[in-house]
Amino acid sequence: MPLPQDELTALAARLDDAALTATAVPQPTWPPGADTDDAYAVQSALMNRQLARGERTVGLKMGLTSRAKMVQVGVSEVIWGRLTDRMRVPDGGAVDVSTLIHPRVEPEVAFLIGRDVLPGDDFASAVAAVAPALEVIDSRYADFRFSLPDVIADNTSAAGFAIGPWQPPPTALANLGVLLEIDGRVVQTGSTAAILGDPRRAFEEAVRLAGRQGVRLREGWVLLAGAATAAVPLAPGAQVRAVVEGLGTASLSAKGDDRA
Ligand code: 0L1
Ligand code: MG
């Protein structure tokens, strides 16, 4: 039985307020029978609140695409969320961490969608460009603890992203070295192979999973393919850089007071 509309909108409002006030909330209690469709319905209601405030959808993100991330958060399924223009940080720009609860940052690969995507469209025909990227995540739940439906409802912890220089998709994407640096020190190393074996699979999963909820990738949107390493805490003053072999770098800094 689908989640009753009043419970769905109440949970969306609670998560929205948590983000707006940078105050963590307890994990929800889902009624018996609630499933990921219910959780995506809450995510959609949460997004509608953000769009009603004037934000614009600029893309989608894939989450938990690597074993490292699944193990880090104790969840074992690929998930997706929505990106708005408010989350975009210019490459080299600053994120105000005082507006976030317990932010973390992770190195990613981003795709630029070249045309409206139909079911069955493949990576080569739909993706116009590829770039190194950083994602800032910030669970709205206390202690960064959640179940699968919890994190889907919370828009997969999406909070910010920075994208490095775009370039035409290279022929090989499946095993590029990835570094995450903080203040010039390497804090995580990985490979794009950690992203579903090949980040291009993240495109296929986005088409399949978002399509199940009636959402299609649009021309000009960004798709964050997922992280190649575990995420690390983002503290004020940090200078962060993702380096992806052959693709270059994306960077951001953290400003503001520490809320963690
Ligand atoms: O982008 C991600 O992989 C994050 C998905 C949600 C889980 C988390 O907050 O770590
Ligand atoms: Mg991510």
PDB file of C-alpha atoms and ligand atoms in Angstrom:
ATOM      1  CA  MET A   1       0.000   0.000   0.000  1.00  0.00           C
ATOM      2  CA  PRO A   2       1.524   3.395  -0.967  1.00  0.00           C
ATOM      3  CA  LEU A   3       2.514   5.793   1.803  1.00  0.00           C
ATOM      4  CA  PRO A   4      -0.496   8.037   2.641  1.00  0.00           C
ATOM      5  CA  GLN A   5      -0.113  11.503   1.091  1.00  0.00           C
ATOM      6  CA  ASP A   6      -0.123  13.320   4.442  1.00  0.00           C
ATOM      7  CA  GLU A   7       2.746  11.167   5.781  1.00  0.00           C
ATOM      8  CA  LEU A   8       4.669  11.636   2.564  1.00  0.00           C
ATOM      9  CA  THR A   9       4.368  15.438   2.598  1.00  0.00           C
ATOM     10  CA  ALA A  10       5.109  15.604   6.338  1.00  0.00           C
ATOM     11  CA  LEU A  11       8.365  13.669   5.894  1.00  0.00           C
ATOM     12  CA  ALA A  12       9.360  15.819   2.911  1.00  0.00           C
ATOM     13  CA  ALA A  13       8.718  18.951   5.008  1.00  0.00           C
ATOM     14  CA  ARG A  14      10.767  17.577   7.911  1.00  0.00           C
ATOM     15  CA  LEU A  15      13.737  16.828   5.649  1.00  0.00           C
ATOM     16  CA  ASP A  16      13.434  20.198   3.934  1.00  0.00           C
ATOM     17  CA  ASP A  17      13.392  22.050   7.279  1.00  0.00           C
ATOM     18  CA  ALA A  18      16.367  19.990   8.472  1.00  0.00           C
ATOM     19  CA  ALA A  19      18.376  21.160   5.458  1.00  0.00           C
ATOM     20  CA  LEU A  20      17.191  24.772   5.737  1.00  0.00           C
ATOM     21  CA  THR A  21      18.099  24.996   9.423  1.00  0.00           C
ATOM     22  CA  ALA A  22      21.154  22.694   9.278  1.00  0.00           C
ATOM     23  CA  THR A  23      19.635  20.592  12.049  1.00  0.00           C
ATOM     24  CA  ALA A  24      19.707  16.804  11.934  1.00  0.00           C
ATOM     25  CA  VAL A  25      16.450  14.862  12.324  1.00  0.00           C
ATOM     26  CA  PRO A  26      15.834  11.316  13.584  1.00  0.00           C
ATOM     27  CA  GLN A  27      15.303   8.535  11.066  1.00  0.00           C
ATOM     28  CA  PRO A  28      11.626   8.149  10.139  1.00  0.00           C
ATOM     29  CA  THR A  29       9.488   5.155  10.994  1.00  0.00           C
ATOM     30  CA  TRP A  30       8.115   3.756   7.753  1.00  0.00           C
ATOM     31  CA  PRO A  31       4.738   2.011   7.814  1.00  0.00           C
ATOM     32  CA  PRO A  32       4.764  -1.745   7.129  1.00  0.00           C
ATOM     33  CA  GLY A  33       4.950  -2.420   3.383  1.00  0.00           C
ATOM     34  CA  ALA A  34       6.618   0.894   2.523  1.00  0.00           C
ATOM     35  CA  ASP A  35       9.185   0.443  -0.255  1.00  0.00           C
ATOM     36  CA  THR A  36      11.643   2.404  -2.381  1.00  0.00           C
ATOM     37  CA  ASP A  37       8.809   3.741  -4.572  1.00  0.00           C
ATOM     38  CA  ASP A  38       7.405   5.429  -1.447  1.00  0.00           C
ATOM     39  CA  ALA A  39      10.852   6.804  -0.655  1.00  0.00           C
ATOM     40  CA  TYR A  40      11.225   8.241  -4.181  1.00  0.00           C
ATOM     41  CA  ALA A  41       7.755   9.793  -3.809  1.00  0.00           C
ATOM     42  CA  VAL A  42       9.016  11.602  -0.682  1.00  0.00           C
ATOM     43  CA  GLN A  43      12.146  12.679  -2.599  1.00  0.00           C
ATOM     44  CA  SER A  44       9.918  14.071  -5.354  1.00  0.00           C
ATOM     45  CA  ALA A  45       7.804  15.994  -2.808  1.00  0.00           C
ATOM     46  CA  LEU A  46      10.994  17.341  -1.221  1.00  0.00           C
ATOM     47  CA  MET A  47      12.217  18.476  -4.626  1.00  0.00           C
ATOM     48  CA  ASN A  48       8.876  20.155  -5.373  1.00  0.00           C
ATOM     49  CA  ARG A  49       9.337  22.287  -2.253  1.00  0.00           C
ATOM     50  CA  GLN A  50      12.776  23.359  -3.504  1.00  0.00           C
ATOM     51  CA  LEU A  51      11.478  24.103  -7.005  1.00  0.00           C
ATOM     52  CA  ALA A  52       8.633  26.142  -5.477  1.00  0.00           C
ATOM     53  CA  ARG A  53      11.320  28.340  -3.853  1.00  0.00           C
ATOM     54  CA  GLY A  54      12.775  29.047  -7.301  1.00  0.00           C
ATOM     55  CA  GLU A  55      15.428  26.362  -7.616  1.00  0.00           C
ATOM     56  CA  ARG A  56      15.898  24.715 -11.011  1.00  0.00           C
ATOM     57  CA  THR A  57      16.659  21.049 -11.710  1.00  0.00           C
ATOM     58  CA  VAL A  58      20.060  20.807 -13.418  1.00  0.00           C
ATOM     59  CA  GLY A  59      20.650  17.074 -13.332  1.00  0.00           C
ATOM     60  CA  LEU A  60      20.711  13.815 -11.437  1.00  0.00           C
ATOM     61  CA  LYS A  61      23.243  11.997  -9.283  1.00  0.00           C
ATOM     62  CA  MET A  62      23.863   8.348  -8.722  1.00  0.00           C
ATOM     63  CA  GLY A  63      24.647   7.256  -5.180  1.00  0.00           C
ATOM     64  CA  LEU A  64      26.233   4.232  -3.539  1.00  0.00           C
ATOM     65  CA  THR A  65      27.738   3.101  -6.829  1.00  0.00           C
ATOM     66  CA  SER A  66      30.914   1.739  -5.200  1.00  0.00           C
ATOM     67  CA  ARG A  67      31.542  -1.023  -2.656  1.00  0.00           C
ATOM     68  CA  ALA A  68      33.467   1.491  -0.513  1.00  0.00           C
ATOM     69  CA  LYS A  69      30.389   3.719  -0.257  1.00  0.00           C
ATOM     70  CA  MET A  70      28.002   0.851   0.361  1.00  0.00           C
ATOM     71  CA  VAL A  71      30.191  -0.440   3.175  1.00  0.00           C
ATOM     72  CA  GLN A  72      30.651   3.083   4.590  1.00  0.00           C
ATOM     73  CA  VAL A  73      26.905   3.598   5.041  1.00  0.00           C
ATOM     74  CA  GLY A  74      25.697   0.004   5.426  1.00  0.00           C
ATOM     75  CA  VAL A  75      23.408   0.045   2.385  1.00  0.00           C
ATOM     76  CA  SER A  76      23.700  -2.250  -0.646  1.00  0.00           C
ATOM     77  CA  GLU A  77      21.756  -0.788  -3.580  1.00  0.00           C
ATOM     78  CA  VAL A  78      22.462   1.866  -6.183  1.00  0.00           C
ATOM     79  CA  ILE A  79      20.241   4.901  -5.700  1.00  0.00           C
ATOM     80  CA  TRP A  80      19.678   8.240  -7.462  1.00  0.00           C
ATOM     81  CA  GLY A  81      18.850  11.791  -6.489  1.00  0.00           C
ATOM     82  CA  ARG A  82      18.259  15.205  -8.021  1.00  0.00           C
ATOM     83  CA  LEU A  83      20.586  18.180  -8.450  1.00  0.00           C
ATOM     84  CA  THR A  84      19.446  21.802  -8.440  1.00  0.00           C
ATOM     85  CA  ASP A  85      21.232  25.006  -9.413  1.00  0.00           C
ATOM     86  CA  ARG A  86      21.490  25.970  -5.710  1.00  0.00           C
ATOM     87  CA  MET A  87      23.833  23.007  -5.149  1.00  0.00           C
ATOM     88  CA  ARG A  88      26.243  24.005  -7.914  1.00  0.00           C
ATOM     89  CA  VAL A  89      29.629  25.332  -6.757  1.00  0.00           C
ATOM     90  CA  PRO A  90      31.859  26.870  -9.430  1.00  0.00           C
ATOM     91  CA  ASP A  91      35.053  24.891 -10.000  1.00  0.00           C
ATOM     92  CA  GLY A  92      37.495  26.348  -7.445  1.00  0.00           C
ATOM     93  CA  GLY A  93      34.633  28.024  -5.555  1.00  0.00           C
ATOM     94  CA  ALA A  94      33.660  27.842  -1.885  1.00  0.00           C
ATOM     95  CA  VAL A  95      30.988  25.884  -0.009  1.00  0.00           C
ATOM     96  CA  ASP A  96      29.671  27.467   3.191  1.00  0.00           C
ATOM     97  CA  VAL A  97      29.760  24.517   5.580  1.00  0.00           C
ATOM     98  CA  SER A  98      28.001  26.500   8.312  1.00  0.00           C
ATOM     99  CA  THR A  99      24.803  25.924   6.277  1.00  0.00           C
ATOM    100  CA  LEU A 100      25.333  22.148   6.419  1.00  0.00           C
ATOM    101  CA  ILE A 101      25.014  19.578   9.216  1.00  0.00           C
ATOM    102  CA  HIS A 102      27.977  17.173   8.874  1.00  0.00           C
ATOM    103  CA  PRO A 103      29.229  17.541   5.305  1.00  0.00           C
ATOM    104  CA  ARG A 104      31.467  15.066   3.537  1.00  0.00           C
ATOM    105  CA  VAL A 105      33.146  15.286   0.151  1.00  0.00           C
ATOM    106  CA  GLU A 106      33.917  12.636  -2.455  1.00  0.00           C
ATOM    107  CA  PRO A 107      35.582  12.460  -5.895  1.00  0.00           C
ATOM    108  CA  GLU A 108      33.304  11.692  -8.832  1.00  0.00           C
ATOM    109  CA  VAL A 109      33.027  11.634 -12.599  1.00  0.00           C
ATOM    110  CA  ALA A 110      30.376  13.862 -14.213  1.00  0.00           C
ATOM    111  CA  PHE A 111      28.579  13.459 -17.548  1.00  0.00           C
ATOM    112  CA  LEU A 112      27.036  16.257 -19.592  1.00  0.00           C
ATOM    113  CA  ILE A 113      23.845  15.024 -21.251  1.00  0.00           C
ATOM    114  CA  GLY A 114      23.770  16.077 -24.911  1.00  0.00           C
ATOM    115  CA  ARG A 115      20.100  15.434 -25.691  1.00  0.00           C
ATOM    116  CA  ASP A 116      16.852  14.370 -24.083  1.00  0.00           C
ATOM    117  CA  VAL A 117      17.348  10.701 -23.283  1.00  0.00           C
ATOM    118  CA  LEU A 118      14.823   8.047 -24.235  1.00  0.00           C
ATOM    119  CA  PRO A 119      14.666   4.536 -22.773  1.00  0.00           C
ATOM    120  CA  GLY A 120      17.219   2.361 -24.562  1.00  0.00           C
ATOM    121  CA  ASP A 121      19.502   5.277 -25.538  1.00  0.00           C
ATOM    122  CA  ASP A 122      23.126   4.436 -24.962  1.00  0.00           C
ATOM    123  CA  PHE A 123      26.011   6.342 -23.394  1.00  0.00           C
ATOM    124  CA  ALA A 124      27.726   7.122 -26.704  1.00  0.00           C
ATOM    125  CA  SER A 125      24.653   8.746 -28.239  1.00  0.00           C
ATOM    126  CA  ALA A 126      23.551  10.668 -25.161  1.00  0.00           C
ATOM    127  CA  VAL A 127      26.659  11.874 -23.325  1.00  0.00           C
ATOM    128  CA  ALA A 128      28.293  14.941 -24.869  1.00  0.00           C
ATOM    129  CA  ALA A 129      31.142  15.454 -22.396  1.00  0.00           C
ATOM    130  CA  VAL A 130      32.863  14.090 -19.314  1.00  0.00           C
ATOM    131  CA  ALA A 131      34.547  15.910 -16.415  1.00  0.00           C
ATOM    132  CA  PRO A 132      36.173  15.283 -13.042  1.00  0.00           C
ATOM    133  CA  ALA A 133      33.890  16.355 -10.197  1.00  0.00           C
ATOM    134  CA  LEU A 134      33.489  16.683  -6.440  1.00  0.00           C
ATOM    135  CA  GLU A 135      30.262  15.971  -4.613  1.00  0.00           C
ATOM    136  CA  VAL A 136      29.420  17.371  -1.172  1.00  0.00           C
ATOM    137  CA  ILE A 137      26.983  15.143   0.681  1.00  0.00           C
ATOM    138  CA  ASP A 138      25.207  15.981   3.936  1.00  0.00           C
ATOM    139  CA  SER A 139      22.759  13.513   5.392  1.00  0.00           C
ATOM    140  CA  ARG A 140      19.900  15.272   7.121  1.00  0.00           C
ATOM    141  CA  TYR A 141      19.732  12.337   9.588  1.00  0.00           C
ATOM    142  CA  ALA A 142      21.491  12.344  12.955  1.00  0.00           C
ATOM    143  CA  ASP A 143      24.914  10.688  12.943  1.00  0.00           C
ATOM    144  CA  PHE A 144      24.753  10.101   9.160  1.00  0.00           C
ATOM    145  CA  ARG A 145      22.728   6.944   9.901  1.00  0.00           C
ATOM    146  CA  PHE A 146      19.933   5.815   7.607  1.00  0.00           C
ATOM    147  CA  SER A 147      18.212   2.894   5.923  1.00  0.00           C
ATOM    148  CA  LEU A 148      17.800   2.587   2.153  1.00  0.00           C
ATOM    149  CA  PRO A 149      14.358   4.298   2.056  1.00  0.00           C
ATOM    150  CA  ASP A 150      15.579   6.965   4.510  1.00  0.00           C
ATOM    151  CA  VAL A 151      18.477   8.035   2.271  1.00  0.00           C
ATOM    152  CA  ILE A 152      16.394   7.955  -0.923  1.00  0.00           C
ATOM    153  CA  ALA A 153      13.772  10.198   0.713  1.00  0.00           C
ATOM    154  CA  ASP A 154      16.593  12.556   1.772  1.00  0.00           C
ATOM    155  CA  ASN A 155      17.545  13.065  -1.896  1.00  0.00           C
ATOM    156  CA  THR A 156      20.548  10.736  -1.416  1.00  0.00           C
ATOM    157  CA  SER A 157      22.236  13.301   0.878  1.00  0.00           C
ATOM    158  CA  ALA A 158      22.804  15.685  -2.070  1.00  0.00           C
ATOM    159  CA  ALA A 159      24.149  19.059  -0.918  1.00  0.00           C
ATOM    160  CA  GLY A 160      26.621  20.422  -3.476  1.00  0.00           C
ATOM    161  CA  PHE A 161      28.836  19.659  -6.450  1.00  0.00           C
ATOM    162  CA  ALA A 162      31.707  21.195  -8.381  1.00  0.00           C
ATOM    163  CA  ILE A 163      32.635  20.171 -11.905  1.00  0.00           C
ATOM    164  CA  GLY A 164      36.035  20.514 -13.552  1.00  0.00           C
ATOM    165  CA  PRO A 165      36.650  21.176 -17.245  1.00  0.00           C
ATOM    166  CA  TRP A 166      34.418  19.287 -19.686  1.00  0.00           C
ATOM    167  CA  GLN A 167      35.995  17.282 -22.495  1.00  0.00           C
ATOM    168  CA  PRO A 168      34.713  14.876 -25.154  1.00  0.00           C
ATOM    169  CA  PRO A 169      34.096  11.399 -23.688  1.00  0.00           C
ATOM    170  CA  PRO A 170      37.369   9.451 -23.833  1.00  0.00           C
ATOM    171  CA  THR A 171      37.321   5.965 -25.331  1.00  0.00           C
ATOM    172  CA  ALA A 172      38.357   4.420 -22.003  1.00  0.00           C
ATOM    173  CA  LEU A 173      36.744   5.408 -18.703  1.00  0.00           C
ATOM    174  CA  ALA A 174      36.719   2.100 -16.905  1.00  0.00           C
ATOM    175  CA  ASN A 175      39.966   2.174 -14.944  1.00  0.00           C
ATOM    176  CA  LEU A 176      41.267   5.698 -14.409  1.00  0.00           C
ATOM    177  CA  GLY A 177      43.153   6.488 -11.226  1.00  0.00           C
ATOM    178  CA  VAL A 178      41.354   8.820  -8.795  1.00  0.00           C
ATOM    179  CA  LEU A 179      42.809  10.879  -5.940  1.00  0.00           C
ATOM    180  CA  LEU A 180      41.058  12.964  -3.336  1.00  0.00           C
ATOM    181  CA  GLU A 181      43.335  15.636  -1.848  1.00  0.00           C
ATOM    182  CA  ILE A 182      42.686  17.861   1.154  1.00  0.00           C
ATOM    183  CA  ASP A 183      45.086  20.741   1.728  1.00  0.00           C
ATOM    184  CA  GLY A 184      47.494  19.167  -0.770  1.00  0.00           C
ATOM    185  CA  ARG A 185      47.539  15.797   0.996  1.00  0.00           C
ATOM    186  CA  VAL A 186      46.129  12.647  -0.620  1.00  0.00           C
ATOM    187  CA  VAL A 187      43.364  11.356   1.674  1.00  0.00           C
ATOM    188  CA  GLN A 188      41.716   8.787  -0.624  1.00  0.00           C
ATOM    189  CA  THR A 189      42.868   6.857  -3.670  1.00  0.00           C
ATOM    190  CA  GLY A 190      40.747   4.794  -5.995  1.00  0.00           C
ATOM    191  CA  SER A 191      39.862   3.978  -9.555  1.00  0.00           C
ATOM    192  CA  THR A 192      36.874   4.736 -11.747  1.00  0.00           C
ATOM    193  CA  ALA A 193      36.500   0.931 -11.863  1.00  0.00           C
ATOM    194  CA  ALA A 194      34.994   1.301  -8.395  1.00  0.00           C
ATOM    195  CA  ILE A 195      32.014   3.059 -10.007  1.00  0.00           C
ATOM    196  CA  LEU A 196      29.952   0.023 -11.007  1.00  0.00           C
ATOM    197  CA  GLY A 197      32.980  -1.473 -12.784  1.00  0.00           C
ATOM    198  CA  ASP A 198      32.809   1.339 -15.365  1.00  0.00           C
ATOM    199  CA  PRO A 199      31.241   4.788 -14.788  1.00  0.00           C
ATOM    200  CA  ARG A 200      29.337   4.419 -18.060  1.00  0.00           C
ATOM    201  CA  ARG A 201      27.160   1.870 -16.248  1.00  0.00           C
ATOM    202  CA  ALA A 202      26.010   4.707 -13.985  1.00  0.00           C
ATOM    203  CA  PHE A 203      24.411   6.284 -17.057  1.00  0.00           C
ATOM    204  CA  GLU A 204      22.534   3.057 -17.812  1.00  0.00           C
ATOM    205  CA  GLU A 205      21.426   2.774 -14.176  1.00  0.00           C
ATOM    206  CA  ALA A 206      20.246   6.395 -14.173  1.00  0.00           C
ATOM    207  CA  VAL A 207      18.132   5.791 -17.264  1.00  0.00           C
ATOM    208  CA  ARG A 208      16.703   2.597 -15.791  1.00  0.00           C
ATOM    209  CA  LEU A 209      16.116   3.642 -12.171  1.00  0.00           C
ATOM    210  CA  ALA A 210      15.029   7.258 -12.696  1.00  0.00           C
ATOM    211  CA  GLY A 211      12.923   6.116 -15.661  1.00  0.00           C
ATOM    212  CA  ARG A 212      11.065   3.790 -13.288  1.00  0.00           C
ATOM    213  CA  GLN A 213       9.969   6.917 -11.409  1.00  0.00           C
ATOM    214  CA  GLY A 214       9.044   8.739 -14.655  1.00  0.00           C
ATOM    215  CA  VAL A 215      12.168  10.942 -14.677  1.00  0.00           C
ATOM    216  CA  ARG A 216      14.256  11.229 -17.858  1.00  0.00           C
ATOM    217  CA  LEU A 217      17.658  12.820 -18.328  1.00  0.00           C
ATOM    218  CA  ARG A 218      17.358  16.084 -20.255  1.00  0.00           C
ATOM    219  CA  GLU A 219      19.617  17.893 -22.707  1.00  0.00           C
ATOM    220  CA  GLY A 220      22.046  20.103 -20.795  1.00  0.00           C
ATOM    221  CA  TRP A 221      21.680  18.215 -17.508  1.00  0.00           C
ATOM    222  CA  VAL A 222      24.603  16.930 -15.498  1.00  0.00           C
ATOM    223  CA  LEU A 223      24.768  13.338 -14.270  1.00  0.00           C
ATOM    224  CA  LEU A 224      27.111  12.616 -11.363  1.00  0.00           C
ATOM    225  CA  ALA A 225      28.152   9.001 -11.923  1.00  0.00           C
ATOM    226  CA  GLY A 226      29.054   8.257  -8.303  1.00  0.00           C
ATOM    227  CA  ALA A 227      32.084   8.275  -6.062  1.00  0.00           C
ATOM    228  CA  ALA A 228      35.250   6.277  -6.693  1.00  0.00           C
ATOM    229  CA  THR A 229      36.231   6.288  -2.984  1.00  0.00           C
ATOM    230  CA  ALA A 230      34.639   6.641   0.422  1.00  0.00           C
ATOM    231  CA  ALA A 231      33.612  10.204   1.376  1.00  0.00           C
ATOM    232  CA  VAL A 232      35.652  12.230   3.898  1.00  0.00           C
ATOM    233  CA  PRO A 233      34.479  14.917   6.347  1.00  0.00           C
ATOM    234  CA  LEU A 234      34.585  18.459   4.951  1.00  0.00           C
ATOM    235  CA  ALA A 235      35.842  20.899   7.591  1.00  0.00           C
ATOM    236  CA  PRO A 236      35.975  24.705   7.336  1.00  0.00           C
ATOM    237  CA  GLY A 237      39.124  25.971   5.668  1.00  0.00           C
ATOM    238  CA  ALA A 238      39.716  22.751   3.711  1.00  0.00           C
ATOM    239  CA  GLN A 239      41.010  23.056   0.154  1.00  0.00           C
ATOM    240  CA  VAL A 240      39.744  20.008  -1.723  1.00  0.00           C
ATOM    241  CA  ARG A 241      40.801  18.617  -5.074  1.00  0.00           C
ATOM    242  CA  ALA A 242      39.703  15.567  -7.062  1.00  0.00           C
ATOM    243  CA  VAL A 243      42.211  14.317  -9.623  1.00  0.00           C
ATOM    244  CA  VAL A 244      40.989  11.859 -12.248  1.00  0.00           C
ATOM    245  CA  GLU A 245      43.663  10.358 -14.496  1.00  0.00           C
ATOM    246  CA  GLY A 246      43.371  11.732 -18.014  1.00  0.00           C
ATOM    247  CA  LEU A 247      40.401  13.974 -17.112  1.00  0.00           C
ATOM    248  CA  GLY A 248      42.077  16.579 -14.895  1.00  0.00           C
ATOM    249  CA  THR A 249      40.939  18.129 -11.643  1.00  0.00           C
ATOM    250  CA  ALA A 250      37.936  19.660  -9.899  1.00  0.00           C
ATOM    251  CA  SER A 251      38.357  21.709  -6.750  1.00  0.00           C
ATOM    252  CA  LEU A 252      36.475  23.561  -4.054  1.00  0.00           C
ATOM    253  CA  SER A 253      37.137  25.038  -0.634  1.00  0.00           C
ATOM    254  CA  ALA A 254      35.085  24.993   2.560  1.00  0.00           C
ATOM    255  CA  LYS A 255      34.323  28.219   4.402  1.00  0.00           C
ATOM    256  CA  GLY A 256      32.261  29.043   7.495  1.00  0.00           C
ATOM    257  CA  ASP A 257      31.988  27.716  11.032  1.00  0.00           C
ATOM    258  CA  ASP A 258      32.305  24.050  11.886  1.00  0.00           C
ATOM    259  CA  ARG A 259      28.880  22.501  12.569  1.00  0.00           C
ATOM    260  CA  ALA A 260      30.013  18.894  13.009  1.00  0.00           C
TER     261      ALA A 260
HETATM  262  O1  0L1 B   1      26.477  10.198  -3.419  1.00  0.00           O
HETATM  263  C1  0L1 B   1      26.434   9.224  -2.680  1.00  0.00           C
HETATM  264  O2  0L1 B   1      26.949   8.121  -2.959  1.00  0.00           O
HETATM  265  C2  0L1 B   1      25.746   9.385  -1.344  1.00  0.00           C
HETATM  266  C3  0L1 B   1      24.535   8.577  -1.310  1.00  0.00           C
HETATM  267  C4  0L1 B   1      23.921   8.629   0.048  1.00  0.00           C
HETATM  268  C5  0L1 B   1      24.721   7.957   1.099  1.00  0.00           C
HETATM  269  C6  0L1 B   1      25.562   8.909   1.864  1.00  0.00           C
HETATM  270  O3  0L1 B   1      25.057   9.931   2.323  1.00  0.00           O
HETATM  271  O4  0L1 B   1      26.742   8.632   2.062  1.00  0.00           O
HETATM  272 MG    MG B   2      28.128  10.908  -4.557  1.00  0.00          MG
END
